Each structure stands twice: as structure tokens, then as C-alpha cells.
Coordinates of C-alpha atoms and ligand atoms in Angstrom, one line a residue:
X1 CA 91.2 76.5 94.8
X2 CA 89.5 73.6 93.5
X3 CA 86.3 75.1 92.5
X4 CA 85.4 77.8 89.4
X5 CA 85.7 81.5 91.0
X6 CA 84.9 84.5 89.2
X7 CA 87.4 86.9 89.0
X8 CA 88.5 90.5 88.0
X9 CA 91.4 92.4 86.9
X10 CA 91.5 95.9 86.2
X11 CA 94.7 97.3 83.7
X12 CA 95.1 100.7 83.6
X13 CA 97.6 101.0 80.9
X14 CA 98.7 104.3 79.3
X15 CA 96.6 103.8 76.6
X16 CA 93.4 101.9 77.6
X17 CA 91.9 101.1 80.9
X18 CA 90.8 97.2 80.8
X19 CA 88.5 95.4 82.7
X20 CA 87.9 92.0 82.5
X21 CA 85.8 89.4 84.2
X22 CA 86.4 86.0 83.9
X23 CA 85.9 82.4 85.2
X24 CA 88.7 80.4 86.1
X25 CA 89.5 77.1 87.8
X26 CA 93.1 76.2 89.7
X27 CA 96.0 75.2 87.6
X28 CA 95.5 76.5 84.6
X29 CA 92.3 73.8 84.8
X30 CA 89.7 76.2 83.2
X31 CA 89.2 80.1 82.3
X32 CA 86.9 81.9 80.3
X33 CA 86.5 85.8 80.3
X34 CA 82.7 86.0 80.9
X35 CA 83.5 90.1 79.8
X36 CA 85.8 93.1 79.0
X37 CA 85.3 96.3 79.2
X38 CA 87.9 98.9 77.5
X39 CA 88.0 102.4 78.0
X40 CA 90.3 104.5 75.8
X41 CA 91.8 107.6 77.0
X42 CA 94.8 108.5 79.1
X43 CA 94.4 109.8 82.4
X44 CA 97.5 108.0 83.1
X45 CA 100.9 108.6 81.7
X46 CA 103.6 105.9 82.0
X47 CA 102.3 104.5 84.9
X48 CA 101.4 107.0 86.9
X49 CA 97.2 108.6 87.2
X50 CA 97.7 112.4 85.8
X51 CA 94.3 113.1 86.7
X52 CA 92.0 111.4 89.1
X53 CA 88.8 111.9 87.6
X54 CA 89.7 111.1 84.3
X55 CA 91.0 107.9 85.5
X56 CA 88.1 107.2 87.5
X57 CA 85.7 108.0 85.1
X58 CA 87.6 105.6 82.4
X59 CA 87.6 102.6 85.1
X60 CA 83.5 103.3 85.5
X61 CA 83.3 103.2 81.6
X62 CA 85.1 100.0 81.5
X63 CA 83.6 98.3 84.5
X64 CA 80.1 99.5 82.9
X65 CA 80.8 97.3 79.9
X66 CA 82.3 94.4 81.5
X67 CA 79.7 94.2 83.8
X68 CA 77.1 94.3 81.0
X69 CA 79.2 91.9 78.5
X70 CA 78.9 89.3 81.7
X71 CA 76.0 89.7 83.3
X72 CA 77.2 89.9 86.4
X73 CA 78.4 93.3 89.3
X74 CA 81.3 93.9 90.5
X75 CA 82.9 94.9 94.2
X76 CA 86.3 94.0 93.9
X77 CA 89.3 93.7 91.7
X78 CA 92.6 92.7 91.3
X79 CA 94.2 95.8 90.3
X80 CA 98.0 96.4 87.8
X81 CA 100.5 99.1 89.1
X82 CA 102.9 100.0 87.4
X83 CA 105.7 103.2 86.5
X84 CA 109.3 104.1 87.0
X85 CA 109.0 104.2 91.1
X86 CA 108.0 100.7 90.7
X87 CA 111.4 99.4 92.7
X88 CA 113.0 95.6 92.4
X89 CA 115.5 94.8 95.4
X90 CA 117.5 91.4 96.2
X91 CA 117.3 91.2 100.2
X92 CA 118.4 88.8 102.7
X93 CA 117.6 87.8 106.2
X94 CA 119.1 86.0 108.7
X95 CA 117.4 83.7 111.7
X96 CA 119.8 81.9 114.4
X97 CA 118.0 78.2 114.9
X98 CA 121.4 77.1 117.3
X99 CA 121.6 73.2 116.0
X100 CA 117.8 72.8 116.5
X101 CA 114.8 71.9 114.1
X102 CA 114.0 74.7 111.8
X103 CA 110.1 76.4 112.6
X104 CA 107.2 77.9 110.8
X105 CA 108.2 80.4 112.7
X106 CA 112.3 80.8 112.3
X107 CA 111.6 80.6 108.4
X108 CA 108.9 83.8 109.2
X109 CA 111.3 85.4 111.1
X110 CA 114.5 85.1 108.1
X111 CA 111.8 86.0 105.6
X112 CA 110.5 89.6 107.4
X113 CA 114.2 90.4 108.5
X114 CA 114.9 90.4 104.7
X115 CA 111.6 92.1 103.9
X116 CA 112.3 95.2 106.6
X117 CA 115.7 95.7 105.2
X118 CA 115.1 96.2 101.5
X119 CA 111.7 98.2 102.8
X120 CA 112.4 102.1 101.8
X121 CA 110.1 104.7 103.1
X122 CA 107.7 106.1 100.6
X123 CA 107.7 103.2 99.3
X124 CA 104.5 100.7 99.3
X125 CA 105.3 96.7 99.2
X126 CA 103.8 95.2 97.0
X127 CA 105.5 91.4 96.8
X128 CA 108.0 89.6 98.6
X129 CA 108.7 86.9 96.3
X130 CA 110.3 83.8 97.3
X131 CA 114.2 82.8 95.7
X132 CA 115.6 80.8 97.8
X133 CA 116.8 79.6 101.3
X134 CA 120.5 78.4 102.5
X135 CA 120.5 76.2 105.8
X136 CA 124.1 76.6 106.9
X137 CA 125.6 77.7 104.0
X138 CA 124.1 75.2 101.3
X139 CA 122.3 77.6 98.9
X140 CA 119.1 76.1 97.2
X141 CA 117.0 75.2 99.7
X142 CA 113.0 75.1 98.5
X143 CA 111.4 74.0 101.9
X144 CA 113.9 74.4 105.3
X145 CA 111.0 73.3 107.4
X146 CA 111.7 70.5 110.1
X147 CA 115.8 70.4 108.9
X148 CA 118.2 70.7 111.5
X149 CA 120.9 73.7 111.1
X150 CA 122.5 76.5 112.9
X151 CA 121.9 79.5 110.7
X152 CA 119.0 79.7 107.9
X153 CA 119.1 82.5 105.7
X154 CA 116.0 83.5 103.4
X155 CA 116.6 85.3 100.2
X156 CA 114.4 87.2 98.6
X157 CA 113.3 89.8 95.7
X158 CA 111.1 92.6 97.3
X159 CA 108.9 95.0 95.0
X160 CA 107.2 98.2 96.2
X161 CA 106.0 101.1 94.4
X162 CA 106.0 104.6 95.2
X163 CA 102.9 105.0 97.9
X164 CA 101.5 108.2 96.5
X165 CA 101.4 106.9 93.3
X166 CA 99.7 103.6 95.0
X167 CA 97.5 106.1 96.5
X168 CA 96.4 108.1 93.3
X169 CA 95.7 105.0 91.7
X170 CA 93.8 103.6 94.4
X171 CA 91.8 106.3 95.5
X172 CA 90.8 106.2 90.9
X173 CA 89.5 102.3 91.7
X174 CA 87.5 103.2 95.3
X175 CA 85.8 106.4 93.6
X176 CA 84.8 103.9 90.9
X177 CA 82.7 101.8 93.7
X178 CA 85.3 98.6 93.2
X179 CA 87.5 97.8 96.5
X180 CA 90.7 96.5 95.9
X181 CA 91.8 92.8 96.3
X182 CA 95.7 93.5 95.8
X183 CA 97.9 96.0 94.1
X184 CA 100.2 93.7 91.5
X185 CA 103.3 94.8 89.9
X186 CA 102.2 94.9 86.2
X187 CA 105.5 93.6 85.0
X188 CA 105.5 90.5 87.1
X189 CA 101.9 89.7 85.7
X190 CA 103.2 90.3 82.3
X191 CA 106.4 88.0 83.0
X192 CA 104.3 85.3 84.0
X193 CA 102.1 84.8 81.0
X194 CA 104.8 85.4 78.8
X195 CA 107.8 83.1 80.2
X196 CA 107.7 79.3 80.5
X197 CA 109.0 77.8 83.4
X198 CA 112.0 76.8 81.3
X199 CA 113.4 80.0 80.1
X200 CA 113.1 81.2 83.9
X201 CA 115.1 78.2 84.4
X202 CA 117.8 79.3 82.3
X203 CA 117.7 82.9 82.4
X204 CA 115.6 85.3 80.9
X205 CA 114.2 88.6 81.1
X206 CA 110.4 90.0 79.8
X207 CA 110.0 93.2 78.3
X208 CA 106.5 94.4 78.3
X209 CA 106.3 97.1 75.8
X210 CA 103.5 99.2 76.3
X211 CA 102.1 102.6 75.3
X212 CA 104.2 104.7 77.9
X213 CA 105.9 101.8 79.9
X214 CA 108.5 99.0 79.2
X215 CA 108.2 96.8 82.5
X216 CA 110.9 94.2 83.2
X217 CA 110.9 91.2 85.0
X218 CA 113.9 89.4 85.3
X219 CA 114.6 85.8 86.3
X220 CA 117.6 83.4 86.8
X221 CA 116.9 80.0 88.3
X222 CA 113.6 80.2 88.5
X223 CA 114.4 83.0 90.6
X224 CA 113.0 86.6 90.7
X225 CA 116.2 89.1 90.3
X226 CA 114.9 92.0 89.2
X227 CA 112.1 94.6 88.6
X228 CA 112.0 97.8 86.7
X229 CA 110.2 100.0 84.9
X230 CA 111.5 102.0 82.0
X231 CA 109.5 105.1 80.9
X232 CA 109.7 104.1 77.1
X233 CA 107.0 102.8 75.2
X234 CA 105.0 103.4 71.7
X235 CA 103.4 106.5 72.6
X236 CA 107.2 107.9 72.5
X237 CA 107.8 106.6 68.9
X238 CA 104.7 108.0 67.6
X239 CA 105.5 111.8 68.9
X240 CA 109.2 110.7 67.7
X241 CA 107.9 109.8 64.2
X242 CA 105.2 112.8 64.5
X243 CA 108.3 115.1 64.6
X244 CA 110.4 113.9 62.3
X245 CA 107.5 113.8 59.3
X246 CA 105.7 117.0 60.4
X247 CA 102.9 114.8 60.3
X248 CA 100.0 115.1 63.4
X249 CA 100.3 112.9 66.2
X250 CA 97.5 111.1 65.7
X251 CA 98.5 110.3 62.0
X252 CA 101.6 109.1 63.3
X253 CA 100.4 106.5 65.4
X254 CA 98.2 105.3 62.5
X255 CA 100.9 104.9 60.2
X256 CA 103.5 103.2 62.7
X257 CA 100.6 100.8 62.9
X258 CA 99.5 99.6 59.3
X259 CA 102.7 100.4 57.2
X260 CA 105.9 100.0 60.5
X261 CA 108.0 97.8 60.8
X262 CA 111.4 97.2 61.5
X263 CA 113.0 95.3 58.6
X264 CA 112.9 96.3 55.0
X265 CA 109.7 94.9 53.6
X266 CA 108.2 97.5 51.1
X267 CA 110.2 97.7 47.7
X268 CA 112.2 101.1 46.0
X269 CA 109.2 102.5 44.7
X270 CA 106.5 101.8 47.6
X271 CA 105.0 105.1 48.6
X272 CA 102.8 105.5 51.7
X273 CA 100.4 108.6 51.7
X274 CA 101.3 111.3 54.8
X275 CA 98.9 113.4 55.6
X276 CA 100.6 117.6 56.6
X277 CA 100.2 119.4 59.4
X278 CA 97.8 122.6 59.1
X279 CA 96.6 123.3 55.3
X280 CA 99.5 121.9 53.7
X281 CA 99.0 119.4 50.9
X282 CA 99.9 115.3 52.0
X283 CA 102.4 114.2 50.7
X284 CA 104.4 110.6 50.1
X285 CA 106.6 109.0 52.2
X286 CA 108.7 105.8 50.8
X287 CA 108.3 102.3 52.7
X288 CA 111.5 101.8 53.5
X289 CA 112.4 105.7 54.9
X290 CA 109.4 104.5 57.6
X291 CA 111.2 101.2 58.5
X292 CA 114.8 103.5 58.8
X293 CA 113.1 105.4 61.0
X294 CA 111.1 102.9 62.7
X295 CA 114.3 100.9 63.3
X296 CA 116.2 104.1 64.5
X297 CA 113.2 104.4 67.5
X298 CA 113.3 101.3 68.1
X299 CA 117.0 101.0 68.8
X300 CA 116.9 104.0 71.0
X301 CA 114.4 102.0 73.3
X302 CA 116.7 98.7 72.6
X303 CA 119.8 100.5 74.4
X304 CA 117.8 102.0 77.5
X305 CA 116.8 98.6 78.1
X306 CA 120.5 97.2 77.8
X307 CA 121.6 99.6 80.0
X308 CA 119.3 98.6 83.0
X309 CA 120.5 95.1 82.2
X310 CA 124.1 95.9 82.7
X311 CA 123.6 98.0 85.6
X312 CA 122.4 94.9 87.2
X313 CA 124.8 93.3 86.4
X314 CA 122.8 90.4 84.8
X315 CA 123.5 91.0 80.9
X316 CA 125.4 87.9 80.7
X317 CA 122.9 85.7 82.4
X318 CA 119.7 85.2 79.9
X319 CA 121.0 81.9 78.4
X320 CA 116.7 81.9 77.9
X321 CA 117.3 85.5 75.9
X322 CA 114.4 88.2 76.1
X323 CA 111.0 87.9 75.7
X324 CA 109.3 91.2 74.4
X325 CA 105.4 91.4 74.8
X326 CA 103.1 94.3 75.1
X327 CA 101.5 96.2 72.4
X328 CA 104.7 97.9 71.0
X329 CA 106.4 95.0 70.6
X330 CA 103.9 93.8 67.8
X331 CA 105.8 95.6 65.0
X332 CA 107.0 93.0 62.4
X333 CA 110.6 92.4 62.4
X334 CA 111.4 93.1 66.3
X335 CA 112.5 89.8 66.9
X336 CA 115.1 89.8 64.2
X337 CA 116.0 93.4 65.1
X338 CA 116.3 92.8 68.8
X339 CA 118.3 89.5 68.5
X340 CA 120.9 91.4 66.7
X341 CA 121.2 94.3 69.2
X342 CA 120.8 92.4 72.3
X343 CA 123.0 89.6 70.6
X344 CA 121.1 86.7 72.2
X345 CA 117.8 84.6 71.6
X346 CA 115.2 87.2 71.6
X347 CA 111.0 86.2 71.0
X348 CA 107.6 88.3 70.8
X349 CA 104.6 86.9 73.1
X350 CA 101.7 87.4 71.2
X351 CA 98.8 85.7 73.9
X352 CA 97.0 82.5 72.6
X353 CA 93.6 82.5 71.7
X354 CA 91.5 83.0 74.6
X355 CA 88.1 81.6 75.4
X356 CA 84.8 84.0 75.9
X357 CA 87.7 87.0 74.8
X358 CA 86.0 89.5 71.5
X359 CA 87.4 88.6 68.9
X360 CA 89.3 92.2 68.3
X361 CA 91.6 91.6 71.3
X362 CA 92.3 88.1 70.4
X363 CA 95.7 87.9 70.3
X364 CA 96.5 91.5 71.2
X365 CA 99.9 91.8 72.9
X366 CA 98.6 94.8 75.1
X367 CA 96.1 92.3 77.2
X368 CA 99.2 90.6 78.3
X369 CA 99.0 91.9 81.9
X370 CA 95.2 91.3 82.5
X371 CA 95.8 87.5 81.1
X372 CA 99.0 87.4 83.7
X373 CA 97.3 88.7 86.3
X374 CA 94.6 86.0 86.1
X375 CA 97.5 83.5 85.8
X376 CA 98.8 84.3 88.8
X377 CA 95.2 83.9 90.3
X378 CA 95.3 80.3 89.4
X379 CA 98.8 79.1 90.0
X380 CA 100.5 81.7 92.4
X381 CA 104.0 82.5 92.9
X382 CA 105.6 82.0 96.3
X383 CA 105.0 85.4 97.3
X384 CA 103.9 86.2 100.3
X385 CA 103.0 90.2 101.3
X386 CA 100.9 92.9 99.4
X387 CA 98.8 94.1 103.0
X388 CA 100.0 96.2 105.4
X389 CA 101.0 95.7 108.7
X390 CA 98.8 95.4 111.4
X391 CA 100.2 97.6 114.4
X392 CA 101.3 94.7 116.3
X393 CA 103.7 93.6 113.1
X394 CA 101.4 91.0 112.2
X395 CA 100.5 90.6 108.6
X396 CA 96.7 91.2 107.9
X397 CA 96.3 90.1 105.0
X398 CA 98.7 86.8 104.3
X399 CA 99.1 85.0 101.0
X400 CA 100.7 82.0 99.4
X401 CA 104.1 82.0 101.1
X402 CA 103.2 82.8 104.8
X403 CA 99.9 80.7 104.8
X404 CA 102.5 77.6 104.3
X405 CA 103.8 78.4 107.0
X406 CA 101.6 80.3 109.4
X407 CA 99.0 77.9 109.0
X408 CA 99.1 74.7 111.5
Ligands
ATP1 N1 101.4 96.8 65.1 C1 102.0 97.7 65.9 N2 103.2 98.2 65.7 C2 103.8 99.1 66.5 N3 103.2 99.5 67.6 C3 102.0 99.1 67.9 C4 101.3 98.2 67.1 N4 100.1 97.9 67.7 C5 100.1 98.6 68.8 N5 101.2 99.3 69.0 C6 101.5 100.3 70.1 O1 101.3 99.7 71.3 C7 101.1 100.6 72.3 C8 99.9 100.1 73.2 O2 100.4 99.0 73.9 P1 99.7 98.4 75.2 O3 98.3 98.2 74.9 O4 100.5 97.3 75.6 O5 99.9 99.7 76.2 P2 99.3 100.0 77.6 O6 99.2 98.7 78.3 O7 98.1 100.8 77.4 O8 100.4 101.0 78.2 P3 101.5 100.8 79.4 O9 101.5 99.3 79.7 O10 102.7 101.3 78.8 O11 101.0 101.6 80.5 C9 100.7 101.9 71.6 O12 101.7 102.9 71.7 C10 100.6 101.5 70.1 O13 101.1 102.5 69.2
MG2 MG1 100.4 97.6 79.6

């Protein structure tokens, strides 16, 4: 894509629904958000729609506002998915070229072999995404095209997502009159703005912390390893904090917002007010009781997420540590707190200013996925399927990957 295109991304997070239109060129060359649209509400619950009309009726709120903000309608959309059905599997595929020129077609072949094998039923693909080829048994290959071998093996890191719950969420975007342009893993889109090629390089993994979700992208080698979706987030901390201070809900949430965070930074005698629950009088809460508590949440998040890394089996492999993003991660002192529980490098993405964006979601961590979802508009990853199958087994709707190699 050479020229300017317009182009839209819906987020439906657990907390907001997000719509934004922008304008953006190839490369990284150009991108301006023409509008945004933000619905508040939460018709979906860790990643998954918990009622339809709800959800559609927060889309058309969003898409209302977006539309106006820009000046322009909308049709389609690029759309984020995510939950804990979201599924990340390593697969391989073998194709027998018998001491011949490898084809378009042979590379196909390995790639859809490895595709069928990690697809599970029930499940939806969403990405194949490209790691890496071996050509008779030398690993590392970026382009096998037109080499000569015996065996060529494609390796790959297939994603797929629950189909009712791809379903629920598109059936929430049709009833809102926008068609769907692909179904992206919100985790992946989140990766991408957040990780520089460099740390995926070395080894790192991004932990998008949202309201109800903490999605995880992992990479090695510029390689995608692995993809999961915890069902922790900052929703769970307030209702944590809520119970603990017998203070409402909602108060919670404002409190863990203004006065939280995760290393001591109020002195002996800092009170914060706390409002009751029913008719009984507020009271006062010390500073530094909040962080203790604070830090006690956020540990218990810290450890779910170290587990999943070592039942991976890639704990040992982030040499570019973890990258934290989303808007639960903005809580001061969670790199510092991190580090020492993960015991390697650990940084927050906050996203850079961003052209044509209001200026009250500036630099919010929680429009990580909408800004990675555009980024993967303008430079795509070597992935290859979101469509379904046609009945004949041919791909109806090919991107990046295949189109290298499908194309003449
Ligand atoms: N300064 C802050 N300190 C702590 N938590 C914060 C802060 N600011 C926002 N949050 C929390 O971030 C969460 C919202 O994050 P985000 O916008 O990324 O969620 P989401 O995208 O709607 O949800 P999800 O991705 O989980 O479906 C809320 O739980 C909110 O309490
Ligand atoms: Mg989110």
C-alpha cells in the first residue's frame, strides 16, 4: 500500500468499546486518527460478549461518534478478539520436494499441513503466523522459494479462538451495520505496538493488562511462540480492593486510580478519605496500607502470569524481559515491582503521542490494541489465514503470506 487509506478498528475491551477511524500510509509513512468514538459499559466480560444487545448497542454508540468526529460513514472494520479460549499452538508441516526446486506451491502445501494439524474443532483460526522454514534439516530459512532440497518443513504459530465466542462477537458488529474485514487476536495487536523488533529478537513477552484480560504474546527470534489469554485484569483488583475496605465498587476503582500504586510513595501520616458502604460514616485509609494492598493484587496477577510462562516452558528465554501495557499496567511503580518478581528486565508501554487522537486518550495505555491493530495494517506480519475455507480447500480470503506465494 503506497497510497493514504482510511481505516477502522473496532476494540471491544471489558471496559470501553473503541472505535477509531484513521488515515494511514504504508510503513509506518503516515497516520492520523480522523476520529474515536468510546462507549463505556460492559456487555463484555473478559473477552467474551455477555449480552448481545448491550454490546451492539455500545459499538453503534461508538461508531456514532467516530463517524461524526471524522466526517466520514463507515461499512467495515477491523475488529479485536480476545478471552481465555483465545488458543496459541507451535505446529509443523512437512512437504516431500525429492532433490527438486522448491514451489509456490510445495511451500503452500508445508504451510496448510501445519495449519490442519494444530486446527481443533470449535475452534475459529484466526492467524497462521509465519516462524520459520528448515530445507533439509537447516533451521532458519526466511524464503525456501526456488532452493533445491529433499524435505522442506514449515513451522508455524497458529491462533484460533473459540467459534461461538467469534460468533457472539460478530453477530454484536453485523447488528451494528459494520461488516467485518478480519477478526485479530487482541494480544498480537497489542504486542506489536508495544515490542521493538529488537526485544523480539532477543526474547520477550507483552502483557497487555486490561480491565478483565491480560493477553500475551510471546516472541523468541523474531518468532511467534506463544498466545494466551489470562482472565485477570484491573476490574479484579478493584472488587479485590472493594472487599477488603468495605468500600463500593465503584469507589474502589476511583481510588486505585488517583491515590494506587505499587511502591511506597505517601509518608506515615498520609491519610486518603474512604467513602462506607450503606449509611456508615467514611472513614481514612493510610497511603501506604493502599500500596500494601495494591502490591498484594498485583502480585497475585504477577504469579498467574509466571505460571503460563513456565508451563511453556519459555521462562528462561526473555533475555528482552516483559513488556506490560494496557490500562492496568499504568499504576506507578509496576516496573520496579515486576522486575523484582519476574527477576528480569521488565518495562510499561505507555503509546506515544498520536496525531488527530483527543487529547484525554493521549497516551492512554488501554488504546494499545486499536493503535496495534492499525500497525499491523501498515506493516503486516507474515501471516497468512483469518478466512475460511472455501469448500474446495482453497483460501477465500488470502493475506500477506500466501499472496507471496500464490500470486505469479
Ligand atoms: N492509573 C491506573 N492505575 C491502576 N489501574 C488503572 C489505572 N488507569 C486505568 N486502570 C485500570 O485499567 C483497566 C482498563 O484498562 P484497559 O482500558 O486496557 O481495559 P480494556 O481494554 O477495556 O479491557 P480488556 O482488554 O481487559 O478487555 C481498568 O480496570 C482500570 O481500573
Ligand atoms: Mg484491552
Amino acid at each position: 500500500m503506497n497510497e493514504q487509506a482510511i481505516k477502522v478498528v473496532i476494540d471491544l475491551g471489558s471496559s470501553r468499546t473503541r472505535v477509531t477511524i484513521a488515515e494511514i500510509g504504508s510503513n509506518h509513512s503516515y497516520f492520523e486518527v480522523l476520529g474515536c468514538g468510546i462507549a463505556a459499559g460492559s456487555a463484555v466480560k473478559a473477552g467474551i460478549v455477555t449480552n448481545i444487545s448491550a454490546a451492539t448497542a455500545a459499538i453503534r454508540q461508538a461508531v456514532a461518534i467516530a463517524e461524526q468526529e471524522a466526517g466520514v460513514k463507515i461499512n467495515s472494520a477491523i475488529v479485536s478478539i480476545s478471552g481465555q479460549h483465545i488458543l496459541g499452538v507451535n505446529s509443523d508441516g512437512q512437504a516431500h520436494i525429492r532433490n527438486r526446486r522448491i514451489r509456490n506451491n510445495d511451500i503452500v502445501h508445508a504451510v496448510m499441513r501445519a495449519r490442519n494439524l494444530a486446527h481443533k474443532g470449535g475452534q475459529t483460526l484466526l492467524h497462521v503466523l509465519e516462524q520459520q522454514f528448515i530445507v533439509d534439516g537447516h533451521k532458519g530459512i526466511t524464503d525456501p522459494k526456488g532452493m533445491t532440497a529433499d524435505e522442506l518443513e514449515a513451522r508455524v504459530h497458529v491462533i484460533s479462538a473459540r467459534s461461538a465466542a467469534v460468533d457472539n462477537l460478530s453477530q454484536c458488529v453485523r447488528e451494528a451495520g459494520i461488516e467485518i474485514e478480519q477478526i485479530v487476536y487482541a494480544g498480537l495487536a497489542s504486542a506489536y505496538a508495544a515490542s521493538s523488533t529488537d526485544e523480539r529478537e532477543l526474547g520477550v513477552c507483552t502483557v497487555d493488562l486490561g480491565a478483565g484480560t491480560a493477553d500475551i504474546m510471546l516472541w523468541l527470534h523474531n518468532q511467534p511462540m506463544h498466545a494466551a489469554t489470562l482472565p485477570i485484569g484491573g476490574e479484579q483488583i478493584s472488587s479485590e480492593i472493594a472487599t477488603a475496605l468495605r468500600t463500593p465498587r465503584s469507589a474502589a476503582e476511583t481510588l486505585k486510580c488517583r491515590y494506587g500504586a505499587l511502591r511506597n510513595k505517601y509518608s506515615q501520616q498520609h491519610r486518603i478519605p474512604l467513602p462506607s458502604t450503606g449509611h456508615l460514616p467514611d472513614r481514612q485509609l493510610a497511603g501506604n496500607d493502599m500500596v500494601e494492598l495494591l502490591a498484594t493484587c498485583y502480585q497475585n496477577h504477577f504469579t498467574h502470569i509466571n505460571k503460563e510462562l513456565h508451563r511453556v516452558g519459555l521462562r528462561k528465554m526473555l533475555d528482552g524481559g516483559i513488556i506490560f501495557t494496557g490500562g492496568a499496567a499504568q499504576i506507578p511503580g509496576l516496573a520496579e515491582a515486576a522486575g523484582e518478581h519476574f527477576e528480569c528486565p521488565v518495562r510499561v508501554f505507555i503509546p506515544p503521542p498520536i496525531e488527530g487522537l483527543p487529547e484525554h486518550l493521549q497516551r492512554d495505555a488501554g488504546m494499545v490494541t486499536t493503535l496495534g491493530l492499525f500497525y499491523l495494517q501498515q506493516v503486516p506480519l507474515s501471516d497468512y489465514v483469518w478466512a475460511k475455507e472455501e469448500n474446495d480447500g482453497i483460501i477465500q480470503n488470502v493475506t500477506n503470506f500466501l499472496k507471496r506465494y500464490l500470486s505469479p
